[in-house]
Amino acid sequence: MPNPTAEFVEQLAVILEAEGMPRVAGRLFALLMVSAEPQSLDDLAEQLDVSKASVSINARFLEDRSKI
């Protein structure tokens, strides 16, 4: 059975990537949108199957982008 959350995360990441955002940043943004509870870097890295460093870099990217 497909996971609706994972499908949403991937679909939004594809859309945002087409707009110039890094794919992992789009996946992170989407995951944070649907997360009911605060998430640690370790939790996010595990859920996205990326390194903790990648989550950190892309979280900074999203934070910097929000200031525009």
CSV table of C-alpha atoms in Angstrom, one decimal, residues 5-32:
chain,number,residue,atom,x,y,z
A,5,THR,CA,2.9,11.2,3.2
A,6,ALA,CA,5.9,9.9,1.3
A,7,GLU,CA,4.1,10.5,-2.0
A,8,PHE,CA,3.2,14.1,-1.0
A,9,VAL,CA,6.8,14.7,0.1
A,10,GLU,CA,8.2,13.5,-3.2
A,11,GLN,CA,5.6,15.2,-5.4
A,12,LEU,CA,6.1,18.6,-3.7
A,13,ALA,CA,9.9,18.1,-3.9
A,14,VAL,CA,9.6,17.6,-7.7
A,15,ILE,CA,7.5,20.7,-8.0
A,16,LEU,CA,9.9,22.8,-6.0
A,17,GLU,CA,12.9,21.4,-7.8
A,18,ALA,CA,11.4,22.6,-11.1
A,19,GLU,CA,11.3,26.1,-9.5
A,20,GLY,CA,15.0,25.9,-8.7
A,21,MET,CA,15.0,24.6,-5.1
A,22,PRO,CA,17.4,21.7,-4.3
A,23,ARG,CA,15.5,18.4,-4.2
A,24,VAL,CA,16.4,17.6,-0.6
A,25,ALA,CA,15.3,21.1,0.5
A,26,GLY,CA,11.9,20.5,-1.2
A,27,ARG,CA,11.6,17.1,0.5
A,28,LEU,CA,12.5,18.6,3.9
A,29,PHE,CA,10.0,21.5,3.4
A,30,ALA,CA,7.2,19.1,2.6
A,31,LEU,CA,8.1,16.8,5.5
A,32,LEU,CA,8.1,19.7,7.9
